[in-house]
mmCIF file of C-alpha atoms in Angstrom:
data_model
loop_
_atom_site.group_PDB
_atom_site.id
_atom_site.type_symbol
_atom_site.label_atom_id
_atom_site.label_comp_id
_atom_site.label_asym_id
_atom_site.label_seq_id
_atom_site.Cartn_x
_atom_site.Cartn_y
_atom_site.Cartn_z
ATOM 1 C CA UNK A 1 0.000 0.000 0.000
ATOM 2 C CA UNK A 2 1.180 3.555 -0.709
ATOM 3 C CA UNK A 3 2.983 5.275 2.158
ATOM 4 C CA UNK A 4 0.423 8.088 1.831
ATOM 5 C CA UNK A 5 -2.334 5.737 3.020
ATOM 6 C CA UNK A 6 -3.025 6.191 6.728
ATOM 7 C CA UNK A 7 -3.254 2.830 8.497
ATOM 8 C CA UNK A 8 -5.359 3.448 11.598
ATOM 9 C CA UNK A 9 -5.834 -0.102 12.868
ATOM 10 C CA UNK A 10 -4.713 -3.628 12.118
ATOM 11 C CA UNK A 11 -6.716 -6.617 13.253
ATOM 12 C CA UNK A 12 -5.867 -10.282 13.088
ATOM 13 C CA UNK A 13 -7.016 -10.351 9.452
ATOM 14 C CA UNK A 14 -8.065 -6.831 8.411
ATOM 15 C CA UNK A 15 -6.119 -3.639 7.847
ATOM 16 C CA UNK A 16 -8.160 -0.461 8.281
ATOM 17 C CA UNK A 17 -7.250 2.785 6.556
ATOM 18 C CA UNK A 18 -8.574 6.331 6.862
ATOM 19 C CA UNK A 19 -10.316 7.186 3.577
ATOM 20 C CA UNK A 20 -11.489 10.681 4.567
ATOM 21 C CA UNK A 21 -15.013 12.119 4.842
ATOM 22 C CA UNK A 22 -16.093 9.639 7.551
ATOM 23 C CA UNK A 23 -15.032 6.734 5.383
ATOM 24 C CA UNK A 24 -12.715 3.788 5.973
ATOM 25 C CA UNK A 25 -11.071 1.301 3.667
ATOM 26 C CA UNK A 26 -11.147 -2.277 4.968
ATOM 27 C CA UNK A 27 -8.597 -4.620 3.429
ATOM 28 C CA UNK A 28 -8.926 -8.347 4.144
ATOM 29 C CA UNK A 29 -5.503 -9.986 4.172
ATOM 30 C CA UNK A 30 -4.678 -13.666 3.724
ATOM 31 C CA UNK A 31 -3.607 -13.945 7.365
ATOM 32 C CA UNK A 32 -5.263 -16.676 9.413
ATOM 33 C CA UNK A 33 -5.724 -16.735 13.172
ATOM 34 C CA UNK A 34 -6.800 -19.473 15.537
ATOM 35 C CA UNK A 35 -7.422 -19.105 19.247
ATOM 36 C CA UNK A 36 -6.829 -15.354 18.770
ATOM 37 C CA UNK A 37 -3.264 -15.853 17.560
ATOM 38 C CA UNK A 38 -2.130 -15.047 14.000
ATOM 39 C CA UNK A 39 -0.122 -17.751 12.252
ATOM 40 C CA UNK A 40 2.937 -16.958 10.137
ATOM 41 C CA UNK A 41 1.600 -18.896 7.143
ATOM 42 C CA UNK A 42 -0.966 -17.121 4.897
ATOM 43 C CA UNK A 43 -3.900 -18.808 3.153
ATOM 44 C CA UNK A 44 -3.756 -17.596 -0.486
ATOM 45 C CA UNK A 45 -6.983 -15.910 -1.628
ATOM 46 C CA UNK A 46 -8.549 -16.048 1.822
ATOM 47 C CA UNK A 47 -9.085 -12.286 2.032
ATOM 48 C CA UNK A 48 -10.883 -12.314 -1.303
ATOM 49 C CA UNK A 49 -13.203 -15.100 -0.129
ATOM 50 C CA UNK A 50 -14.045 -13.154 3.024
ATOM 51 C CA UNK A 51 -14.750 -9.993 1.050
ATOM 52 C CA UNK A 52 -16.707 -11.760 -1.680
ATOM 53 C CA UNK A 53 -18.995 -13.499 0.790
ATOM 54 C CA UNK A 54 -19.484 -10.321 2.818
ATOM 55 C CA UNK A 55 -20.511 -8.464 -0.332
ATOM 56 C CA UNK A 56 -22.924 -11.268 -1.208
ATOM 57 C CA UNK A 57 -24.618 -11.114 2.196
ATOM 58 C CA UNK A 58 -24.617 -7.317 2.474
ATOM 59 C CA UNK A 59 -26.562 -7.178 -0.779
ATOM 60 C CA UNK A 60 -29.176 -9.632 0.486
ATOM 61 C CA UNK A 61 -29.665 -8.467 4.073
ATOM 62 C CA UNK A 62 -30.166 -4.736 3.550
ATOM 63 C CA UNK A 63 -33.888 -5.086 4.159
ATOM 64 C CA UNK A 64 -33.149 -6.537 7.620
ATOM 65 C CA UNK A 65 -30.589 -3.920 8.657
ATOM 66 C CA UNK A 66 -28.565 -1.313 6.721
ATOM 67 C CA UNK A 67 -24.808 -1.852 6.503
ATOM 68 C CA UNK A 68 -21.628 0.166 6.135
ATOM 69 C CA UNK A 69 -20.732 -0.757 2.534
ATOM 70 C CA UNK A 70 -20.202 2.127 0.115
ATOM 71 C CA UNK A 71 -18.230 0.479 -2.712
ATOM 72 C CA UNK A 72 -16.090 -2.538 -3.523
ATOM 73 C CA UNK A 73 -14.896 -1.173 -6.877
ATOM 74 C CA UNK A 74 -11.182 -0.713 -6.208
ATOM 75 C CA UNK A 75 -10.756 1.389 -9.329
ATOM 76 C CA UNK A 76 -13.139 4.018 -7.926
ATOM 77 C CA UNK A 77 -11.538 4.289 -4.481
ATOM 78 C CA UNK A 78 -10.265 7.750 -3.505
ATOM 79 C CA UNK A 79 -6.563 8.549 -3.613
ATOM 80 C CA UNK A 80 -4.172 7.092 -2.661
ATOM 81 C CA UNK A 81 -6.049 3.801 -2.843
ATOM 82 C CA UNK A 82 -7.043 3.968 -6.496
ATOM 83 C CA UNK A 83 -3.398 3.646 -7.507
ATOM 84 C CA UNK A 84 -3.317 0.301 -5.673
ATOM 85 C CA UNK A 85 -6.472 -1.021 -7.343
ATOM 86 C CA UNK A 86 -4.892 -4.219 -8.641
ATOM 87 C CA UNK A 87 -3.629 -5.174 -5.178
ATOM 88 C CA UNK A 88 -6.915 -4.228 -3.495
ATOM 89 C CA UNK A 89 -9.309 -5.758 -6.038
ATOM 90 C CA UNK A 90 -11.649 -8.332 -4.552
ATOM 91 C CA UNK A 91 -10.337 -7.984 -1.005
ATOM 92 C CA UNK A 92 -11.310 -4.457 0.021
ATOM 93 C CA UNK A 93 -14.380 -2.379 0.796
ATOM 94 C CA UNK A 94 -14.918 1.351 1.134
ATOM 95 C CA UNK A 95 -17.272 1.746 4.095
ATOM 96 C CA UNK A 96 -18.943 4.289 6.315
ATOM 97 C CA UNK A 97 -17.116 5.024 9.529
ATOM 98 C CA UNK A 98 -19.205 3.867 12.490
ATOM 99 C CA UNK A 99 -19.172 4.037 16.261
ATOM 100 C CA UNK A 100 -18.670 0.360 17.046
ATOM 101 C CA UNK A 101 -20.795 -1.406 19.653
ATOM 102 C CA UNK A 102 -18.149 -3.308 21.674
ATOM 103 C CA UNK A 103 -20.023 -6.617 21.715
ATOM 104 C CA UNK A 104 -19.725 -9.689 19.496
ATOM 105 C CA UNK A 105 -23.318 -10.589 18.601
ATOM 106 C CA UNK A 106 -23.387 -14.367 18.200
ATOM 107 C CA UNK A 107 -26.239 -16.562 16.996
ATOM 108 C CA UNK A 108 -26.055 -20.293 17.615
ATOM 109 C CA UNK A 109 -28.294 -22.851 15.982
ATOM 110 C CA UNK A 110 -26.153 -25.832 16.979
ATOM 111 C CA UNK A 111 -24.131 -26.746 20.051
ATOM 112 C CA UNK A 112 -20.450 -26.366 19.210
ATOM 113 C CA UNK A 113 -17.267 -24.539 20.155
ATOM 114 C CA UNK A 114 -17.304 -22.497 23.356
ATOM 115 C CA UNK A 115 -21.058 -23.076 23.624
ATOM 116 C CA UNK A 116 -20.525 -26.833 23.825
ATOM 117 C CA UNK A 117 -17.789 -26.360 26.422
ATOM 118 C CA UNK A 118 -19.958 -24.088 28.552
ATOM 119 C CA UNK A 119 -22.939 -26.433 28.256
ATOM 120 C CA UNK A 120 -20.801 -29.324 29.498
ATOM 121 C CA UNK A 121 -19.899 -27.346 32.587
ATOM 122 C CA UNK A 122 -23.268 -25.855 33.505
ATOM 123 C CA UNK A 123 -26.029 -27.039 31.164
ATOM 124 C CA UNK A 124 -26.350 -23.429 30.043
ATOM 125 C CA UNK A 125 -24.889 -21.137 27.383
ATOM 126 C CA UNK A 126 -24.578 -17.429 28.163
ATOM 127 C CA UNK A 127 -27.147 -17.761 30.918
ATOM 128 C CA UNK A 128 -29.630 -19.645 28.716
ATOM 129 C CA UNK A 129 -30.854 -22.979 30.079
ATOM 130 C CA UNK A 130 -30.743 -25.786 27.517
ATOM 131 C CA UNK A 131 -32.291 -29.260 27.616
ATOM 132 C CA UNK A 132 -30.275 -31.954 29.366
ATOM 133 C CA UNK A 133 -28.555 -34.670 27.351
ATOM 134 C CA UNK A 134 -27.581 -32.674 24.276
ATOM 135 C CA UNK A 135 -24.615 -33.965 22.301
ATOM 136 C CA UNK A 136 -21.838 -31.986 20.678
ATOM 137 C CA UNK A 137 -23.089 -30.494 17.383
ATOM 138 C CA UNK A 138 -26.759 -31.180 18.193
ATOM 139 C CA UNK A 139 -29.243 -28.774 16.664
ATOM 140 C CA UNK A 140 -30.723 -26.550 19.360
ATOM 141 C CA UNK A 141 -34.502 -26.427 19.892
ATOM 142 C CA UNK A 142 -34.314 -22.872 18.506
ATOM 143 C CA UNK A 143 -31.453 -20.504 17.694
ATOM 144 C CA UNK A 144 -30.088 -18.592 20.677
ATOM 145 C CA UNK A 145 -28.357 -15.238 21.080
ATOM 146 C CA UNK A 146 -25.052 -15.545 22.933
ATOM 147 C CA UNK A 147 -23.136 -12.251 23.079
ATOM 148 C CA UNK A 148 -19.465 -11.959 23.948
ATOM 149 C CA UNK A 149 -17.175 -9.154 24.966
ATOM 150 C CA UNK A 150 -14.708 -7.952 22.349
ATOM 151 C CA UNK A 151 -11.291 -8.406 23.914
ATOM 152 C CA UNK A 152 -8.444 -6.275 22.573
ATOM 153 C CA UNK A 153 -6.082 -9.103 23.445
ATOM 154 C CA UNK A 154 -6.760 -12.681 24.431
ATOM 155 C CA UNK A 155 -9.995 -14.593 24.075
ATOM 156 C CA UNK A 156 -13.475 -13.080 23.889
ATOM 157 C CA UNK A 157 -15.671 -13.908 26.872
ATOM 158 C CA UNK A 158 -19.261 -15.133 26.599
ATOM 159 C CA UNK A 159 -21.720 -13.016 28.569
ATOM 160 C CA UNK A 160 -25.461 -13.095 29.260
ATOM 161 C CA UNK A 161 -28.016 -10.771 27.700
ATOM 162 C CA UNK A 162 -28.398 -9.081 31.085
ATOM 163 C CA UNK A 163 -24.658 -8.441 31.255
ATOM 164 C CA UNK A 164 -24.761 -7.025 27.735
ATOM 165 C CA UNK A 165 -27.662 -4.777 28.755
ATOM 166 C CA UNK A 166 -25.614 -3.439 31.656
ATOM 167 C CA UNK A 167 -22.832 -2.542 29.216
ATOM 168 C CA UNK A 168 -24.808 -0.988 26.337
ATOM 169 C CA UNK A 169 -28.351 -0.466 27.641
ATOM 170 C CA UNK A 170 -31.389 -2.733 27.640
ATOM 171 C CA UNK A 171 -33.013 -1.267 24.549
ATOM 172 C CA UNK A 172 -29.923 -1.629 22.364
ATOM 173 C CA UNK A 173 -29.194 -5.115 23.700
ATOM 174 C CA UNK A 174 -32.695 -6.301 22.808
ATOM 175 C CA UNK A 175 -32.516 -4.636 19.386
ATOM 176 C CA UNK A 176 -29.187 -6.297 18.543
ATOM 177 C CA UNK A 177 -30.509 -9.648 19.726
ATOM 178 C CA UNK A 178 -33.491 -9.270 17.386
ATOM 179 C CA UNK A 179 -31.291 -8.269 14.439
ATOM 180 C CA UNK A 180 -28.778 -11.035 15.087
ATOM 181 C CA UNK A 181 -31.402 -13.775 15.178
ATOM 182 C CA UNK A 182 -33.191 -12.370 12.109
ATOM 183 C CA UNK A 183 -29.962 -12.286 10.109
ATOM 184 C CA UNK A 184 -29.092 -15.797 11.241
ATOM 185 C CA UNK A 185 -32.511 -17.198 10.348
ATOM 186 C CA UNK A 186 -32.329 -15.715 6.846
ATOM 187 C CA UNK A 187 -28.762 -16.853 6.205
ATOM 188 C CA UNK A 188 -29.160 -20.324 7.705
ATOM 189 C CA UNK A 189 -32.167 -21.055 5.484
ATOM 190 C CA UNK A 190 -30.378 -19.848 2.360
ATOM 191 C CA UNK A 191 -27.153 -21.686 3.134
ATOM 192 C CA UNK A 192 -28.994 -24.922 3.888
ATOM 193 C CA UNK A 193 -30.606 -24.740 0.450
ATOM 194 C CA UNK A 194 -27.021 -24.759 -0.883
ATOM 195 C CA UNK A 195 -25.958 -27.711 1.256
ATOM 196 C CA UNK A 196 -24.298 -25.816 4.106
ATOM 197 C CA UNK A 197 -25.311 -25.732 7.767
ATOM 198 C CA UNK A 198 -24.493 -22.453 9.492
ATOM 199 C CA UNK A 199 -23.897 -23.814 12.978
ATOM 200 C CA UNK A 200 -23.172 -20.405 14.451
ATOM 201 C CA UNK A 201 -22.024 -16.982 13.348
ATOM 202 C CA UNK A 202 -21.104 -13.610 14.818
ATOM 203 C CA UNK A 203 -22.040 -10.116 13.735
ATOM 204 C CA UNK A 204 -20.767 -6.680 14.622
ATOM 205 C CA UNK A 205 -22.859 -3.538 14.709
ATOM 206 C CA UNK A 206 -22.223 0.160 14.980
ATOM 207 C CA UNK A 207 -23.914 3.548 14.750
ATOM 208 C CA UNK A 208 -23.643 5.831 11.723
ATOM 209 C CA UNK A 209 -25.913 8.768 11.013
ATOM 210 C CA UNK A 210 -27.890 7.974 14.137
ATOM 211 C CA UNK A 211 -28.892 4.463 12.997
ATOM 212 C CA UNK A 212 -27.730 0.956 13.822
ATOM 213 C CA UNK A 213 -25.813 -0.590 10.938
ATOM 214 C CA UNK A 214 -24.152 -3.933 10.244
ATOM 215 C CA UNK A 215 -20.358 -3.628 9.963
ATOM 216 C CA UNK A 216 -17.148 -5.603 9.447
ATOM 217 C CA UNK A 217 -17.511 -9.004 7.741
ATOM 218 C CA UNK A 218 -20.694 -11.035 7.433
ATOM 219 C CA UNK A 219 -21.273 -14.795 7.365
ATOM 220 C CA UNK A 220 -17.799 -15.805 6.248
ATOM 221 C CA UNK A 221 -15.727 -18.890 7.102
ATOM 222 C CA UNK A 222 -13.845 -16.722 9.615
ATOM 223 C CA UNK A 223 -16.927 -15.477 11.446
ATOM 224 C CA UNK A 224 -19.047 -18.641 11.196
ATOM 225 C CA UNK A 225 -19.020 -22.399 11.471
ATOM 226 C CA UNK A 226 -20.031 -23.853 8.100
ATOM 227 C CA UNK A 227 -20.725 -27.605 7.976
ATOM 228 C CA UNK A 228 -21.578 -29.746 4.924
ATOM 229 C CA UNK A 229 -25.221 -30.744 5.412
ATOM 230 C CA UNK A 230 -24.789 -34.127 3.729
ATOM 231 C CA UNK A 231 -22.118 -35.152 6.258
ATOM 232 C CA UNK A 232 -23.806 -33.887 9.396
ATOM 233 C CA UNK A 233 -23.656 -36.418 12.250
ATOM 234 C CA UNK A 234 -24.254 -34.997 15.741
ATOM 235 C CA UNK A 235 -22.294 -36.480 18.607
ATOM 236 C CA UNK A 236 -18.880 -35.022 17.810
ATOM 237 C CA UNK A 237 -17.076 -32.350 15.848
ATOM 238 C CA UNK A 238 -18.101 -31.902 12.220
ATOM 239 C CA UNK A 239 -16.159 -31.543 8.974
ATOM 240 C CA UNK A 240 -16.204 -27.886 8.064
ATOM 241 C CA UNK A 241 -15.640 -25.235 5.422
ATOM 242 C CA UNK A 242 -14.140 -22.864 7.943
ATOM 243 C CA UNK A 243 -10.889 -22.668 9.888
ATOM 244 C CA UNK A 244 -11.998 -25.446 12.232
ATOM 245 C CA UNK A 245 -9.923 -27.678 9.940
ATOM 246 C CA UNK A 246 -6.835 -25.700 10.973
ATOM 247 C CA UNK A 247 -7.854 -25.760 14.649
ATOM 248 C CA UNK A 248 -8.244 -29.543 14.533
ATOM 249 C CA UNK A 249 -4.807 -29.962 12.944
ATOM 250 C CA UNK A 250 -3.260 -27.719 15.588
ATOM 251 C CA UNK A 251 -4.994 -29.535 18.440
ATOM 252 C CA UNK A 252 -3.784 -32.848 17.075
ATOM 253 C CA UNK A 253 -0.240 -31.509 17.183
ATOM 254 C CA UNK A 254 -0.468 -30.486 20.811
ATOM 255 C CA UNK A 255 -0.095 -26.699 20.453
ATOM 256 C CA UNK A 256 -1.020 -24.983 23.741
ATOM 257 C CA UNK A 257 -2.772 -22.037 21.999
ATOM 258 C CA UNK A 258 -0.155 -19.594 23.261
ATOM 259 C CA UNK A 259 2.267 -17.516 21.137
ATOM 260 C CA UNK A 260 4.330 -18.134 19.167
ATOM 261 C CA UNK A 261 1.991 -20.045 16.854
ATOM 262 C CA UNK A 262 3.293 -22.781 14.586
ATOM 263 C CA UNK A 263 3.490 -22.445 10.829
ATOM 264 C CA UNK A 264 1.102 -24.477 8.704
ATOM 265 C CA UNK A 265 2.386 -27.209 6.359
ATOM 266 C CA UNK A 266 1.558 -27.023 2.622
ATOM 267 C CA UNK A 267 -1.083 -29.746 2.797
ATOM 268 C CA UNK A 268 -2.994 -27.902 5.532
ATOM 269 C CA UNK A 269 -2.769 -24.652 3.560
ATOM 270 C CA UNK A 270 -4.018 -26.368 0.394
ATOM 271 C CA UNK A 271 -6.915 -28.050 2.178
ATOM 272 C CA UNK A 272 -7.896 -24.780 3.853
ATOM 273 C CA UNK A 273 -7.767 -22.869 0.549
ATOM 274 C CA UNK A 274 -10.048 -25.491 -0.995
ATOM 275 C CA UNK A 275 -12.533 -25.289 1.878
ATOM 276 C CA UNK A 276 -12.761 -21.507 1.835
ATOM 277 C CA UNK A 277 -13.291 -21.426 -1.912
ATOM 278 C CA UNK A 278 -15.890 -24.190 -1.795
ATOM 279 C CA UNK A 279 -17.788 -22.259 0.869
ATOM 280 C CA UNK A 280 -17.910 -19.246 -1.440
ATOM 281 C CA UNK A 281 -19.001 -21.280 -4.439
ATOM 282 C CA UNK A 282 -21.691 -23.258 -2.629
ATOM 283 C CA UNK A 283 -23.273 -20.250 -0.980
ATOM 284 C CA UNK A 284 -23.146 -17.860 -3.930
ATOM 285 C CA UNK A 285 -23.571 -20.365 -6.764
ATOM 286 C CA UNK A 286 -20.719 -18.589 -8.572
ATOM 287 C CA UNK A 287 -17.263 -20.014 -9.401
ATOM 288 C CA UNK A 288 -14.673 -18.239 -7.292
ATOM 289 C CA UNK A 289 -12.630 -17.521 -10.403
ATOM 290 C CA UNK A 290 -15.594 -15.649 -11.862
ATOM 291 C CA UNK A 291 -15.717 -13.443 -8.773
ATOM 292 C CA UNK A 292 -12.020 -12.640 -9.116
ATOM 293 C CA UNK A 293 -12.446 -11.801 -12.801
ATOM 294 C CA UNK A 294 -15.503 -9.644 -12.132
ATOM 295 C CA UNK A 295 -13.639 -7.680 -9.482
ATOM 296 C CA UNK A 296 -10.533 -7.268 -11.629
ATOM 297 C CA UNK A 297 -8.455 -9.379 -9.244
ATOM 298 C CA UNK A 298 -5.608 -11.705 -10.114
#
C-alpha cells in the first residue's frame, strides 16, 4: 500500500485505513488466526473469499438492517487507494465510519465450540438454560443469542443478555438480539438450500448517522461455522468449510494455543484454501474464479 495511506488499525485479518469524509477502507488480508493468535503462514486468496462473501450477504440483508458498505470497486476508491487497485481488487471495501458497539453478537443454531464447552460445565450457554442430554453439534430447539465481549487481546468472553444490557443499555441489547437472530434465520435457510449448515455466526454492529448498521464481515468462514449438510452427524465435531480444519490440525499436534503459533504445512494450507473457496461457491452459486475476474483481481 502507498505510504500516503493512513493505516489506523490492524486486526488479526483486516487492515483499516482512513479514507477521509467519515469513510474507511477495509482490506482483508490472507492472514489466518486461531485461538486469537495469527499464524505466520498465509492462506492464499482467503481475504478475497471473506470480502466476496461479505458483499454477497450485504446485498441480500439490507432489508433486515442497513450496513456500512459504500463500494467494492477498487478502481473508484479515492486517492491514494485507487493507484493500488490491482492489489486491493476483490479484497477491500470502502465503508462508512461507524461508532462500534463493543459486543460480538453471536447466533447459535447448533451446540459447538465455546457453547458446547460451557454447556458441558453448567447445562447453560450465556445464561440460557438448555435441555439436558444434548450432544456436541446437536441442533438446538431454537437458535439462541449468545453475546461476547470484544477483547483487545486474548480470548473473547461469553456473557449473558443481562450483562450485555448493563454494558450498552437494555433497549440496544434487545434490538441487537433481534437483528442477530433475524440475520441468522435468513442466512441459515439460504445456506442450507445450498448444502451448508451455518452452525453459528457472529455479527458486529455500529452507529452511523444515528442508525444501527451492520459492519465488518458477514457470514464468512472466519466469522461462522459452516458444515456440509450431507455429512452432518451430531455427537462429535463436524467436517467444516471454515478454519476449524486448521484448529483440529493444531490440536492434534499439541499446540497450547499460546504464542508463538506454529506455521502451517503445505497440505494444511491447500486443504484450507479449498474449503474456503468451496464455501464461497456453494453459498453464492458462482465459481470463485468468476468473482475474481468480475472484481478485476488476479
